[in-house]
CSV table of C-alpha atoms in Angstrom, one decimal:
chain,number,residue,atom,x,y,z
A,71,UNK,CA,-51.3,26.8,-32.4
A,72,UNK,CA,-52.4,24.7,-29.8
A,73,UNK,CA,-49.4,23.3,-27.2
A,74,UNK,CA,-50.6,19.9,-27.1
A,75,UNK,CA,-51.1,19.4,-31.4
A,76,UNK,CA,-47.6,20.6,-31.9
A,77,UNK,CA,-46.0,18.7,-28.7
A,78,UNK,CA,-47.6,15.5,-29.6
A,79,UNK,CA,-47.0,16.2,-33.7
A,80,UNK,CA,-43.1,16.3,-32.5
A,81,UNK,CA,-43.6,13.2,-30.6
A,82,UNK,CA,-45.0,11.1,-33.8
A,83,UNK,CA,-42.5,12.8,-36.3
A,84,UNK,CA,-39.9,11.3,-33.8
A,85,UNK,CA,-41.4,8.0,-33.9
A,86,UNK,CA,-42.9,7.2,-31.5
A,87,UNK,CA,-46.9,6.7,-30.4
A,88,UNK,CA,-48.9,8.7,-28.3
A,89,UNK,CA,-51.2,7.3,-25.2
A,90,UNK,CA,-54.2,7.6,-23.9
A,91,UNK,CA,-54.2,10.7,-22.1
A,92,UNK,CA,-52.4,12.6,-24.6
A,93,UNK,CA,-54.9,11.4,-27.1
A,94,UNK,CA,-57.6,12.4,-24.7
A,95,UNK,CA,-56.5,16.2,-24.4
A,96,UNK,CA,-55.7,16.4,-27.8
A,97,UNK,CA,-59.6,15.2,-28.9
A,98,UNK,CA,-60.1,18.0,-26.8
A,99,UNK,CA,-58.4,21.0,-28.0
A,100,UNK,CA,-60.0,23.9,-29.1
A,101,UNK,CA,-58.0,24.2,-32.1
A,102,UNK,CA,-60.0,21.9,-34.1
A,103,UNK,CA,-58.9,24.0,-37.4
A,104,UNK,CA,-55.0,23.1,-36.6
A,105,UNK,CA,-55.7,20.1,-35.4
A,106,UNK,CA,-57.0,18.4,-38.3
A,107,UNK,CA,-54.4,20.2,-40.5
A,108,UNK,CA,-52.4,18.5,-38.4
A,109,UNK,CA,-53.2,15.6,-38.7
A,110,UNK,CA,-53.0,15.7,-42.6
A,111,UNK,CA,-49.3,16.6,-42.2
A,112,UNK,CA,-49.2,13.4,-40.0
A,113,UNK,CA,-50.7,11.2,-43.1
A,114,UNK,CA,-48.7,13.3,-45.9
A,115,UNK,CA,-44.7,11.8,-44.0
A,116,UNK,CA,-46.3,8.9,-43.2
A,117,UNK,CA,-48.4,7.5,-46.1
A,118,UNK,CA,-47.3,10.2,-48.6
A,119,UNK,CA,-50.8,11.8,-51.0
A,120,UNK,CA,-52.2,8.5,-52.0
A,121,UNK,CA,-55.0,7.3,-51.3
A,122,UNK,CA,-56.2,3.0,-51.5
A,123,UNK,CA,-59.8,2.2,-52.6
A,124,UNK,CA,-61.3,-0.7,-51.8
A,125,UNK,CA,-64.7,-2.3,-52.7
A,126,UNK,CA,-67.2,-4.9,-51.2
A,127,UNK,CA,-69.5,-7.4,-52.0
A,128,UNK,CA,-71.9,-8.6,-49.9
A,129,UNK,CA,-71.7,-12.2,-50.7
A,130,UNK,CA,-74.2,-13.4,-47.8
A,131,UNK,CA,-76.8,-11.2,-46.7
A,132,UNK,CA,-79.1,-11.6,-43.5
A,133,UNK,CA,-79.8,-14.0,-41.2
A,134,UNK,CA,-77.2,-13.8,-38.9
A,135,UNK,CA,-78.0,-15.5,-34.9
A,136,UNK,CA,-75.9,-12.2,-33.6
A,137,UNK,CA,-77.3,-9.3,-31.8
A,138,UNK,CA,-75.0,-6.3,-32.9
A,139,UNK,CA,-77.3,-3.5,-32.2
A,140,UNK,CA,-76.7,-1.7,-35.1
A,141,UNK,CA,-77.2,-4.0,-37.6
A,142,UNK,CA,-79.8,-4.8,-40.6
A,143,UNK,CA,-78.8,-8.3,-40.8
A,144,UNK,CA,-79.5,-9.5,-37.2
A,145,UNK,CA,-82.2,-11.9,-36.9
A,146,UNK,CA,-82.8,-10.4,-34.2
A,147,UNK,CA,-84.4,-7.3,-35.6
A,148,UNK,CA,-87.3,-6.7,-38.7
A,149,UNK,CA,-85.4,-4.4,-40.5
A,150,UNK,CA,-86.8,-6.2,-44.1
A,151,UNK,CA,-83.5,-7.0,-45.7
A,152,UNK,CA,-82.4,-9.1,-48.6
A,153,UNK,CA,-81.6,-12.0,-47.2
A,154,UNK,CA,-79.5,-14.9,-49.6
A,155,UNK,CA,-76.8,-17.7,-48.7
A,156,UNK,CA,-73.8,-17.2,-50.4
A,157,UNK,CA,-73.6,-16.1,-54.0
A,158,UNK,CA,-72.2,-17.7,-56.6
A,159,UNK,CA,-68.4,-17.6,-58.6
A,160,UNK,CA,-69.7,-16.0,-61.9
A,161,UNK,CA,-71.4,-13.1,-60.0
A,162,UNK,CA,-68.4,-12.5,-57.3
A,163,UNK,CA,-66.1,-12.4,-60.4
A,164,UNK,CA,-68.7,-10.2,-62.5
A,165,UNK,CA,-68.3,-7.3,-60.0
A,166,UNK,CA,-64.9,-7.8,-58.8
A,167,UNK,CA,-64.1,-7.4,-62.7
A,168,UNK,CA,-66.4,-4.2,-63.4
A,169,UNK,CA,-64.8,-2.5,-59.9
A,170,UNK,CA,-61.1,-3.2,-61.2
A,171,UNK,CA,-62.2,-1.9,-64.3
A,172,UNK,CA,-63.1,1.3,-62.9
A,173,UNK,CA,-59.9,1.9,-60.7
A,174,UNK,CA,-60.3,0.1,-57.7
A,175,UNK,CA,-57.5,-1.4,-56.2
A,176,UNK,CA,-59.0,-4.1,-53.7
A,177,UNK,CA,-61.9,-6.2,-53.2
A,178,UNK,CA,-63.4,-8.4,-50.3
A,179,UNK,CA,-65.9,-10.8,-50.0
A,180,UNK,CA,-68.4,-9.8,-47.0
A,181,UNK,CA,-70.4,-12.3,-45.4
A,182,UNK,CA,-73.2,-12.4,-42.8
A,183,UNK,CA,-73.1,-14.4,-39.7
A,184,UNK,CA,-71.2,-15.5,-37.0
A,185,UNK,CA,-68.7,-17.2,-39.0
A,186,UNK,CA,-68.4,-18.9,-42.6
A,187,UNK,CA,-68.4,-22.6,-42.0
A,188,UNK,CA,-68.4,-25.8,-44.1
A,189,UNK,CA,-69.8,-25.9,-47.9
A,190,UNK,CA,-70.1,-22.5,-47.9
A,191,UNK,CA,-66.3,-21.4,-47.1
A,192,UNK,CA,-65.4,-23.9,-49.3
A,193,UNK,CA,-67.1,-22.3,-52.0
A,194,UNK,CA,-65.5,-19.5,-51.2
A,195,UNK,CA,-62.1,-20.5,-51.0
A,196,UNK,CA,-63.2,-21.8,-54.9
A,197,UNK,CA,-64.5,-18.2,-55.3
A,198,UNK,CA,-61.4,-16.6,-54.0
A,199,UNK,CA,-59.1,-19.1,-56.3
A,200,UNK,CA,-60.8,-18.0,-59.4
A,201,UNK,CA,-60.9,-14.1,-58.4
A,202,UNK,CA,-56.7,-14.4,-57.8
A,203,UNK,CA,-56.7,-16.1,-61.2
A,204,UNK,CA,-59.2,-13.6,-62.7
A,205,UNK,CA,-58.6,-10.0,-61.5
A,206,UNK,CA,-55.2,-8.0,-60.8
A,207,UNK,CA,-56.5,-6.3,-57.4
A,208,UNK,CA,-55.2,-7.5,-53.9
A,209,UNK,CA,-57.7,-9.7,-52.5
A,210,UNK,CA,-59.5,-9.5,-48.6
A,211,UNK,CA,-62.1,-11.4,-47.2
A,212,UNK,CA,-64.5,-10.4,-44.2
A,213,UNK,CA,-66.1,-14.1,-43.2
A,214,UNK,CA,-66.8,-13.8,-39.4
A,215,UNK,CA,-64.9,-15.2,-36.3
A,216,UNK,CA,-63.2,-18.0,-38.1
A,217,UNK,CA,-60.1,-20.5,-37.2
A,218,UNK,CA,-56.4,-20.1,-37.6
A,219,UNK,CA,-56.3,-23.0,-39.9
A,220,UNK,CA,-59.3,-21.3,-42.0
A,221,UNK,CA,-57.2,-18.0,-42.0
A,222,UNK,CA,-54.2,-19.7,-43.5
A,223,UNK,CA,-56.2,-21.5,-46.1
A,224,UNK,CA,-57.1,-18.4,-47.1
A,225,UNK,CA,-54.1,-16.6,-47.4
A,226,UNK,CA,-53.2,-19.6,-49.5
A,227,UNK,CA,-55.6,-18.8,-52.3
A,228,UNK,CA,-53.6,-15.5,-52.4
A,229,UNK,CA,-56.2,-13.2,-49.7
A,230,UNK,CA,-53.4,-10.4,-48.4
A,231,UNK,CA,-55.9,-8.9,-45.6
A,232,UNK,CA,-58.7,-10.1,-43.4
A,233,UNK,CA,-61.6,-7.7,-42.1
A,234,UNK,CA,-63.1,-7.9,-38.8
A,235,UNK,CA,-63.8,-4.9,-36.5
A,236,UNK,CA,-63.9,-4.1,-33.2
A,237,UNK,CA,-66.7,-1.9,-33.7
A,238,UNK,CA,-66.7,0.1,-30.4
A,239,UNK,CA,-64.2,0.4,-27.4
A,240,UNK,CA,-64.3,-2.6,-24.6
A,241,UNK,CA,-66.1,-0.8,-21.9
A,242,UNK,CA,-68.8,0.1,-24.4
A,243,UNK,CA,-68.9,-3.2,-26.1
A,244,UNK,CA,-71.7,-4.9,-24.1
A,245,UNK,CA,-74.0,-2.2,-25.2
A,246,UNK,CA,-73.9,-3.1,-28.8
A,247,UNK,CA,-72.9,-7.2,-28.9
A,248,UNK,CA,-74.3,-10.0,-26.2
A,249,UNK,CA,-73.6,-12.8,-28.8
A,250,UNK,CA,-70.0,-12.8,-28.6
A,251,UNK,CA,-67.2,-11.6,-26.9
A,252,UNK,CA,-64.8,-8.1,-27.6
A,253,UNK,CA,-61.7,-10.9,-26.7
A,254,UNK,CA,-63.1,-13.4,-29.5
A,255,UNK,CA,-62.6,-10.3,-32.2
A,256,UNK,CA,-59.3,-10.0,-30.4
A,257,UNK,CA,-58.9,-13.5,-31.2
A,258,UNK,CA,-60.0,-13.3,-34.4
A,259,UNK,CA,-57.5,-10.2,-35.2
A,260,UNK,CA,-54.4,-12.1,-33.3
A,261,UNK,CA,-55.5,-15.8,-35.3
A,262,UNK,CA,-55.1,-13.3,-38.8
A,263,UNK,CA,-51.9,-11.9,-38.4
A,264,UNK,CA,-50.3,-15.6,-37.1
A,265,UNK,CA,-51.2,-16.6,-40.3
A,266,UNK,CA,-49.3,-14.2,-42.0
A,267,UNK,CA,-52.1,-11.7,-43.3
A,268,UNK,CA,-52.5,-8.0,-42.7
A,269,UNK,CA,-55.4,-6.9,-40.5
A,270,UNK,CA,-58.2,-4.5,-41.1
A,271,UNK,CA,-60.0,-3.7,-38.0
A,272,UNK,CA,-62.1,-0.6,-37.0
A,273,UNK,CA,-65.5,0.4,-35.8
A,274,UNK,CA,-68.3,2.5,-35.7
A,275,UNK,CA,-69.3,6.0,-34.4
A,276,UNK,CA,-72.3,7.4,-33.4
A,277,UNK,CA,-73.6,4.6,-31.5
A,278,UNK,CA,-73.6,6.2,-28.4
A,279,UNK,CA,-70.5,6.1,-27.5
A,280,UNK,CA,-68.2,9.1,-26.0
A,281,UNK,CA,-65.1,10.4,-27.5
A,282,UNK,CA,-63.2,8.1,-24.4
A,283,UNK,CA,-64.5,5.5,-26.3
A,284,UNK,CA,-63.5,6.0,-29.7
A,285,UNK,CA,-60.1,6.7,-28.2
A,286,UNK,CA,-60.0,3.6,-26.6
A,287,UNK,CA,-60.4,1.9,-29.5
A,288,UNK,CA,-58.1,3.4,-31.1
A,289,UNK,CA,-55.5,2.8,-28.9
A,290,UNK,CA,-56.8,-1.1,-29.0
A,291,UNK,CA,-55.9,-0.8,-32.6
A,292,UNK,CA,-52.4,0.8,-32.2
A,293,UNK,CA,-51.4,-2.5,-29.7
A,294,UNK,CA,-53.1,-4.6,-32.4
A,295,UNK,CA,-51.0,-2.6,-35.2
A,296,UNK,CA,-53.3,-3.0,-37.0
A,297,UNK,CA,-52.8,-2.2,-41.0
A,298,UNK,CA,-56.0,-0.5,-42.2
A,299,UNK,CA,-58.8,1.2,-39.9
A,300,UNK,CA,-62.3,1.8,-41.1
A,301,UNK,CA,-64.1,4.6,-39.9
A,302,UNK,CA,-68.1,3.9,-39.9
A,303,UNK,CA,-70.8,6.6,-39.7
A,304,UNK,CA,-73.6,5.3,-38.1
A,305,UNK,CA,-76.5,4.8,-40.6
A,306,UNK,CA,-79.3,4.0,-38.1
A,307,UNK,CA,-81.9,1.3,-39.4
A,308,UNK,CA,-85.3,1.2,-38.7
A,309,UNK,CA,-86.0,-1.8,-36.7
A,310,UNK,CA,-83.1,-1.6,-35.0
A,311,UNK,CA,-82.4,-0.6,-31.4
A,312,UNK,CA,-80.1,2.2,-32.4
A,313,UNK,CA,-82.8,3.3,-35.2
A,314,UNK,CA,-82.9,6.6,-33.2
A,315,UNK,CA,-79.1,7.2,-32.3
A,316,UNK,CA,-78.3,11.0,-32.3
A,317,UNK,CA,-76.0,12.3,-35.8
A,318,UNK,CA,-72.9,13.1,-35.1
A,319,UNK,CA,-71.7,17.0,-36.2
A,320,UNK,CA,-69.3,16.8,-39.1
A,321,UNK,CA,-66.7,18.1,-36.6
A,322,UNK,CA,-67.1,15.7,-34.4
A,323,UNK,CA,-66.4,12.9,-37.5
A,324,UNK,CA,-63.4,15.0,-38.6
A,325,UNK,CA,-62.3,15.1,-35.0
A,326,UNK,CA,-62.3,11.4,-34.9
A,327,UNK,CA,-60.9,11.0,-37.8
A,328,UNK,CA,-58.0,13.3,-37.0
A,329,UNK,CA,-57.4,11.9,-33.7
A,330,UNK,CA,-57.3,8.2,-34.9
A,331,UNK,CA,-54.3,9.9,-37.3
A,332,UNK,CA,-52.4,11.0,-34.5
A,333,UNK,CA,-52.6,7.9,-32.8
A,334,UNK,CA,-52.0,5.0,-35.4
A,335,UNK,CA,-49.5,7.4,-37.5
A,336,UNK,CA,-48.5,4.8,-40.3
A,337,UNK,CA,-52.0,3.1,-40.5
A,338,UNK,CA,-54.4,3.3,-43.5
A,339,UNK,CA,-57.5,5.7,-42.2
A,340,UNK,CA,-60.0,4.2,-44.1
A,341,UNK,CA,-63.4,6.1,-45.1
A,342,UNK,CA,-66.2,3.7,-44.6
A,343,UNK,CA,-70.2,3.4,-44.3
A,344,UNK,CA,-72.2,6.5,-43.8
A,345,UNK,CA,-70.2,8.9,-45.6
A,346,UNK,CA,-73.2,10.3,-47.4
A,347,UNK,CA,-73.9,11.3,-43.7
A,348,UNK,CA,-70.9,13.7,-43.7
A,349,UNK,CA,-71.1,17.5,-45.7
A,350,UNK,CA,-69.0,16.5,-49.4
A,351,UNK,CA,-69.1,12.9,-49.1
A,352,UNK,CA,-66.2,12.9,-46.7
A,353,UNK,CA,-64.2,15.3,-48.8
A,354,UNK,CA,-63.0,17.2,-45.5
A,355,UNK,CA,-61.8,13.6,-44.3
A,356,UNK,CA,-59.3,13.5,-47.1
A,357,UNK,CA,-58.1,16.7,-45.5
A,358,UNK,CA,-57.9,15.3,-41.5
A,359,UNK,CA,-55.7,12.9,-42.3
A,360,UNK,CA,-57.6,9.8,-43.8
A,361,UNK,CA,-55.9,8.2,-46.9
A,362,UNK,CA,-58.3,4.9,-47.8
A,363,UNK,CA,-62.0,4.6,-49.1
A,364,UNK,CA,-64.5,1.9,-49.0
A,365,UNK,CA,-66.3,2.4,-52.7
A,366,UNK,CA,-69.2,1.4,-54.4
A,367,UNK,CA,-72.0,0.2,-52.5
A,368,UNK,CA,-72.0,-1.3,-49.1
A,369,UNK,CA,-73.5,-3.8,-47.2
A,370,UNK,CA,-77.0,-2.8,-47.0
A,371,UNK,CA,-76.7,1.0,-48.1
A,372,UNK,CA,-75.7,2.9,-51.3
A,373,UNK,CA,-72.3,4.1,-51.1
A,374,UNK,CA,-70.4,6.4,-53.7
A,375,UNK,CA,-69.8,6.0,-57.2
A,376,UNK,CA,-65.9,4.9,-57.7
A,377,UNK,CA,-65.6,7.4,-60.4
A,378,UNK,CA,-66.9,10.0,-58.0
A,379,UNK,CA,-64.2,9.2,-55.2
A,380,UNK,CA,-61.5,9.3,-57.8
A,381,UNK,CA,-62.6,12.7,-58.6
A,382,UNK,CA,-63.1,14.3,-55.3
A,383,UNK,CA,-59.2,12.4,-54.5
A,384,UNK,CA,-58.0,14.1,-57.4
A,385,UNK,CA,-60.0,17.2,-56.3
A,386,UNK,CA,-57.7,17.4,-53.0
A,387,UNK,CA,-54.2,16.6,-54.6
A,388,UNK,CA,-53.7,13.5,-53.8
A,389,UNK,CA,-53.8,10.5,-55.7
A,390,UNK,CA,-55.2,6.7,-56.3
A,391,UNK,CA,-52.9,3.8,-55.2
């Protein structure tokens, strides 16, 4: 075994976090086979063999005045998606119903744009009233860079977590996003968890970036403590400027995802878009110390069948939340 994996597994099983250059060496290790089983050991004293699922909708598609370079709903890019304004109460309660049905265990509302303003998060806080009253499932929302005082009206309507991601590290940031700030998703992040909600906040790999990078942000997230962290694949879009970004290696995910383990130890690892990218649908992800999966279809891409993940987690021992 690799010095480093079981120094730094000591350190975590003692309580308390690793750093930046301990992360660093440890994305490095040659060990990648212990590393990841490592990892899993990690999740197993820390989150025990269950695993959440969540689902999204996305309630408002297209449009959107930001630049994110990765994205099918920038305006800024042809990339021919559906674009709509928000949808409507029946249909947001129609899915939310048929995804409870099937097993999973939270939903959110995802929106497009800067931020949800006005009519349009009114009707959602409406939408979001019904759904409490509706459906059994703990509730999320993903609406943008909104206010304080939006964030607390909609923990009020019963919304236990807020989305919003960092996407990349800080030093890589202005590479992806021109249209706003990394410190306004800071912001954003601080403003959720000041109004009493838990945060999910993660990113994307395969955008370019270097493993420093992905470190970095993970190491944002642990000063963020952040609750749940989404793990993207890059799904590159034609028409967008990262319609040509390299594929990552499946070890390189699993590496990542292992990693990310060892430094937020208690945090929900949370399988996310472009996990048909990775060999078994992410199977191996289950096994490097991820215990969360976004189901269903996402944003602009077909996702996996819920019955399918609740298989494949069965299929590893570990069970559904």
């Amino acid at each position: 075994m690799d010095n480093i994996i079981s120094k730094l597994e000591k350190k975590i099983n003692e309580g308390q976090l690793i750093n930046y250059e301990e992360a660093l060496e440890l994305a490095k290790t040659e060990d990648f086979k212990e590393l990841i089983t490592a990892a899993d050991r990690i999740r197993d004293k820390f989150n025990g063999k269950v695993v959440d699922i969540c689902s999204i909708m996305n309630a408002k598609s297209g449009k959107c005045t930001e630049d994110c370079k990765y994205c099918a709903q920038s305006a800024h890019y042809k990339t021919n998606v559906q674009e709509y304004d928000l949808v409507g109460e029946e249909e947001a309660v129609k899915l939310a119903k048929e995804n409870e049905s099937c097993g999973v265990n939270r939903f959110s509302l995802v929106t497009s744009g800067r931020a949800l303003t006005g009519e349009e998060f009114k009707r959602a806080i409406k939408i979001y009233s019904t759904l409490r009253d509706e459906v059994k499932m703990d509730l999320c929302a993903s609406l943008g860079i909104i206010t304080e005082e939006q964030l607390e009206e909609l923990k009020g309507t019963g919304i236990t977590m807020y989305h919003h991601n960092l996407e990349t590290s800080r030093d890589y940031y202005g590479k992806i996003c021109t249209t706003h700030s990394y410190e306004e998703r800071i912001e954003t992040i601080e403003a959720a968890k000041k109004a009493g909600l838990r945060v999910c906040s993660g990113g994307i790999i395969g955008m370019g970036e270097t493993i420093e990078d992905r470190i970095k942000m993970a190491m944002e997230l642990q000063k963020l403590q952040v609750y749940s962290i989404p793990v993207n694949v890059l799904n590159p879009v034609k028409g967008t400027p990262l319609e040509d970004a390299k594929s990552l290696t499946d070890e390189e995910i699993l590496r990542t995802i292992a990693v990310f383990r060892f430094i937020n130890p208690k945090s929900q690892i949370r399988l996310a878009g472009g996990r048909s990218l990775i060999a078994k649908e992410g199977q191996d992800c289950l096994r490097a110390g991820a215990n969360a999966t976004i189901s269903g279809n996402y944003l602009t891409t077909v996702g996996n069948k819920i019955e399918d993940d609740i298989k494949m987690i069965k299929e590893v021992g570990m069970e559904v939340v």
